[in-house]
C-alpha cells in the first residue's frame, strides 16, 4: 500500500521519466489515467495467480469468464462514461474489470481452496529461488526494453507512440498466441 501510494503520488514524475516527449496536456492525461488504473495492477496480478490455479485444477474454460467480464466491463464503462469522463472511462473500466475478474476467479476457487497449513521443506526453497532468477531477469529485460522504446517514441512526431504500440501488438500476436496455446 505504501509503494502504491508513492507511485500514485509520483505519477507525473514517473510518466515524465518514461515519456519525456509528452507535452503538458498529454502528460496530465497520462498521469490521470495512471492514477486511475494503477490499483488495477494489484487485481490483475491476483487474477494471473487465480487463473494459473484454476488451470492447475484442469479448469480451462471457467477462468475465461473472468477475462470476458474484464474486457466487457472496459468497453461498457467506456461507452457509459465517455460523455462525462472521456478517455478516463477506460481507466475506470480497467480498474472495475480487474476487480470483477478476480472476484469471478475467487468464486470459482471457493470450493477448491484448502486453508490447512502448508509445510514446505526449507531445503527446497533455495533451488526454487535460484531457478527463478533467469525468468525474473528475462522479464525485467523485456519490460525495460519496452519502456526504453516508449521513451524514444514519445519524443518523435504525433502518432509515433501509437504506431509503435500497434506494430508491437501485431508482432507479438503470433509469438504469444501459438506458444501459449501449445503450452
mmCIF file of C-alpha atoms in Angstrom, residues 17-153:
data_model
loop_
_atom_site.group_PDB
_atom_site.id
_atom_site.type_symbol
_atom_site.label_atom_id
_atom_site.label_comp_id
_atom_site.label_asym_id
_atom_site.label_seq_id
_atom_site.Cartn_x
_atom_site.Cartn_y
_atom_site.Cartn_z
ATOM 1 C CA UNK A 17 10.683 9.955 -16.988
ATOM 2 C CA UNK A 18 9.242 7.234 -19.250
ATOM 3 C CA UNK A 19 7.604 9.607 -21.749
ATOM 4 C CA UNK A 20 9.841 12.691 -21.812
ATOM 5 C CA UNK A 21 8.434 13.905 -25.126
ATOM 6 C CA UNK A 22 4.861 14.366 -23.880
ATOM 7 C CA UNK A 23 3.602 17.931 -23.811
ATOM 8 C CA UNK A 24 1.808 19.176 -20.683
ATOM 9 C CA UNK A 25 -1.674 18.141 -21.877
ATOM 10 C CA UNK A 26 -0.592 14.589 -22.767
ATOM 11 C CA UNK A 27 1.391 14.291 -19.552
ATOM 12 C CA UNK A 28 -1.612 15.414 -17.477
ATOM 13 C CA UNK A 29 -3.908 12.935 -19.253
ATOM 14 C CA UNK A 30 -1.410 10.068 -18.925
ATOM 15 C CA UNK A 31 -0.883 10.896 -15.234
ATOM 16 C CA UNK A 32 -4.617 10.835 -14.531
ATOM 17 C CA UNK A 33 -5.010 7.511 -16.410
ATOM 18 C CA UNK A 34 -2.018 6.129 -14.491
ATOM 19 C CA UNK A 35 -3.547 7.151 -11.163
ATOM 20 C CA UNK A 36 -6.931 5.633 -12.026
ATOM 21 C CA UNK A 37 -5.521 2.430 -13.481
ATOM 22 C CA UNK A 38 -2.568 1.731 -11.205
ATOM 23 C CA UNK A 39 -4.592 -0.056 -8.485
ATOM 24 C CA UNK A 40 -5.744 -2.461 -11.209
ATOM 25 C CA UNK A 41 -2.199 -3.875 -11.237
ATOM 26 C CA UNK A 42 -2.849 -5.493 -7.864
ATOM 27 C CA UNK A 43 -6.021 -7.168 -9.068
ATOM 28 C CA UNK A 44 -4.572 -8.171 -12.452
ATOM 29 C CA UNK A 45 -1.621 -9.817 -10.689
ATOM 30 C CA UNK A 46 -4.003 -11.669 -8.390
ATOM 31 C CA UNK A 47 -6.049 -12.744 -11.404
ATOM 32 C CA UNK A 48 -2.937 -14.259 -13.003
ATOM 33 C CA UNK A 49 -2.405 -16.336 -9.862
ATOM 34 C CA UNK A 50 -6.047 -17.397 -9.683
ATOM 35 C CA UNK A 51 -6.053 -18.199 -13.403
ATOM 36 C CA UNK A 52 -2.952 -20.370 -13.044
ATOM 37 C CA UNK A 53 -4.504 -22.098 -10.047
ATOM 38 C CA UNK A 54 -7.702 -22.828 -11.952
ATOM 39 C CA UNK A 55 -5.685 -24.150 -14.910
ATOM 40 C CA UNK A 56 -3.723 -26.349 -12.495
ATOM 41 C CA UNK A 57 -7.060 -27.771 -11.368
ATOM 42 C CA UNK A 58 -7.801 -28.669 -15.017
ATOM 43 C CA UNK A 59 -10.354 -25.879 -15.353
ATOM 44 C CA UNK A 60 -9.623 -24.027 -18.558
ATOM 45 C CA UNK A 61 -12.945 -22.635 -19.793
ATOM 46 C CA UNK A 62 -14.164 -21.263 -16.457
ATOM 47 C CA UNK A 63 -11.285 -18.792 -15.949
ATOM 48 C CA UNK A 64 -12.122 -17.333 -19.359
ATOM 49 C CA UNK A 65 -15.334 -15.988 -17.792
ATOM 50 C CA UNK A 66 -13.201 -13.600 -15.765
ATOM 51 C CA UNK A 67 -11.338 -12.438 -18.859
ATOM 52 C CA UNK A 68 -14.598 -11.917 -20.772
ATOM 53 C CA UNK A 69 -16.032 -9.904 -17.867
ATOM 54 C CA UNK A 70 -12.822 -7.845 -17.753
ATOM 55 C CA UNK A 71 -12.968 -6.952 -21.465
ATOM 56 C CA UNK A 72 -16.730 -6.350 -21.499
ATOM 57 C CA UNK A 73 -16.543 -4.022 -18.482
ATOM 58 C CA UNK A 74 -13.775 -1.963 -20.091
ATOM 59 C CA UNK A 75 -15.885 -1.425 -23.205
ATOM 60 C CA UNK A 76 -19.156 -0.989 -21.314
ATOM 61 C CA UNK A 77 -17.769 1.581 -18.888
ATOM 62 C CA UNK A 78 -16.046 3.459 -21.703
ATOM 63 C CA UNK A 79 -19.369 3.713 -23.549
ATOM 64 C CA UNK A 80 -21.346 4.624 -20.414
ATOM 65 C CA UNK A 81 -18.818 7.087 -19.027
ATOM 66 C CA UNK A 82 -17.482 8.643 -22.227
ATOM 67 C CA UNK A 83 -19.789 11.673 -22.157
ATOM 68 C CA UNK A 84 -18.919 12.520 -18.544
ATOM 69 C CA UNK A 85 -15.365 11.192 -18.130
ATOM 70 C CA UNK A 86 -13.970 10.874 -21.668
ATOM 71 C CA UNK A 87 -10.991 8.571 -22.071
ATOM 72 C CA UNK A 88 -10.805 8.159 -18.297
ATOM 73 C CA UNK A 89 -13.760 5.782 -18.660
ATOM 74 C CA UNK A 90 -11.232 3.246 -19.997
ATOM 75 C CA UNK A 91 -9.140 3.580 -16.832
ATOM 76 C CA UNK A 92 -12.226 3.160 -14.681
ATOM 77 C CA UNK A 93 -13.255 0.165 -16.801
ATOM 78 C CA UNK A 94 -9.831 -1.444 -16.360
ATOM 79 C CA UNK A 95 -9.990 -0.970 -12.604
ATOM 80 C CA UNK A 96 -13.562 -2.258 -12.213
ATOM 81 C CA UNK A 97 -12.960 -5.073 -14.717
ATOM 82 C CA UNK A 98 -9.833 -6.252 -12.917
ATOM 83 C CA UNK A 99 -11.684 -6.379 -9.593
ATOM 84 C CA UNK A 100 -14.588 -8.317 -11.118
ATOM 85 C CA UNK A 101 -12.172 -10.714 -12.839
ATOM 86 C CA UNK A 102 -10.524 -11.623 -9.518
ATOM 87 C CA UNK A 103 -13.906 -11.964 -7.810
ATOM 88 C CA UNK A 104 -15.101 -14.379 -10.509
ATOM 89 C CA UNK A 105 -11.939 -16.459 -10.153
ATOM 90 C CA UNK A 106 -12.205 -16.481 -6.363
ATOM 91 C CA UNK A 107 -15.821 -17.625 -6.623
ATOM 92 C CA UNK A 108 -14.706 -20.455 -8.910
ATOM 93 C CA UNK A 109 -11.918 -21.377 -6.485
ATOM 94 C CA UNK A 110 -14.050 -21.161 -3.338
ATOM 95 C CA UNK A 111 -14.689 -24.898 -3.165
ATOM 96 C CA UNK A 112 -11.149 -25.761 -4.237
ATOM 97 C CA UNK A 113 -9.183 -23.649 -1.762
ATOM 98 C CA UNK A 114 -7.707 -25.513 1.162
ATOM 99 C CA UNK A 115 -6.923 -23.415 4.204
ATOM 100 C CA UNK A 116 -4.944 -26.073 6.017
ATOM 101 C CA UNK A 117 -1.365 -25.114 6.875
ATOM 102 C CA UNK A 118 1.158 -25.997 4.203
ATOM 103 C CA UNK A 119 4.545 -27.343 5.149
ATOM 104 C CA UNK A 120 7.423 -26.640 2.819
ATOM 105 C CA UNK A 121 10.795 -28.247 3.244
ATOM 106 C CA UNK A 122 13.276 -25.394 3.623
ATOM 107 C CA UNK A 123 15.827 -27.356 1.583
ATOM 108 C CA UNK A 124 13.515 -26.988 -1.445
ATOM 109 C CA UNK A 125 13.309 -23.186 -1.267
ATOM 110 C CA UNK A 126 16.864 -22.372 -2.351
ATOM 111 C CA UNK A 127 16.759 -24.393 -5.608
ATOM 112 C CA UNK A 128 13.394 -22.847 -6.466
ATOM 113 C CA UNK A 129 14.731 -19.354 -5.750
ATOM 114 C CA UNK A 130 17.836 -19.982 -7.869
ATOM 115 C CA UNK A 131 15.734 -21.252 -10.777
ATOM 116 C CA UNK A 132 13.545 -18.151 -10.597
ATOM 117 C CA UNK A 133 16.342 -15.657 -11.326
ATOM 118 C CA UNK A 134 16.729 -16.317 -15.077
ATOM 119 C CA UNK A 135 12.989 -15.825 -15.542
ATOM 120 C CA UNK A 136 12.992 -12.631 -13.483
ATOM 121 C CA UNK A 137 15.948 -11.212 -15.415
ATOM 122 C CA UNK A 138 14.346 -12.105 -18.761
ATOM 123 C CA UNK A 139 11.036 -10.473 -17.860
ATOM 124 C CA UNK A 140 12.788 -7.422 -16.437
ATOM 125 C CA UNK A 141 14.859 -7.002 -19.616
ATOM 126 C CA UNK A 142 11.745 -7.355 -21.761
ATOM 127 C CA UNK A 143 9.851 -4.720 -19.785
ATOM 128 C CA UNK A 144 12.757 -2.278 -19.618
ATOM 129 C CA UNK A 145 13.257 -2.669 -23.365
ATOM 130 C CA UNK A 146 9.611 -1.713 -23.968
ATOM 131 C CA UNK A 147 9.892 1.291 -21.677
ATOM 132 C CA UNK A 148 13.023 2.487 -23.481
ATOM 133 C CA UNK A 149 11.217 2.138 -26.823
ATOM 134 C CA UNK A 150 8.403 4.296 -25.428
ATOM 135 C CA UNK A 151 10.852 6.875 -24.091
ATOM 136 C CA UNK A 152 12.313 7.395 -27.558
ATOM 137 C CA UNK A 153 8.984 7.186 -29.409
#
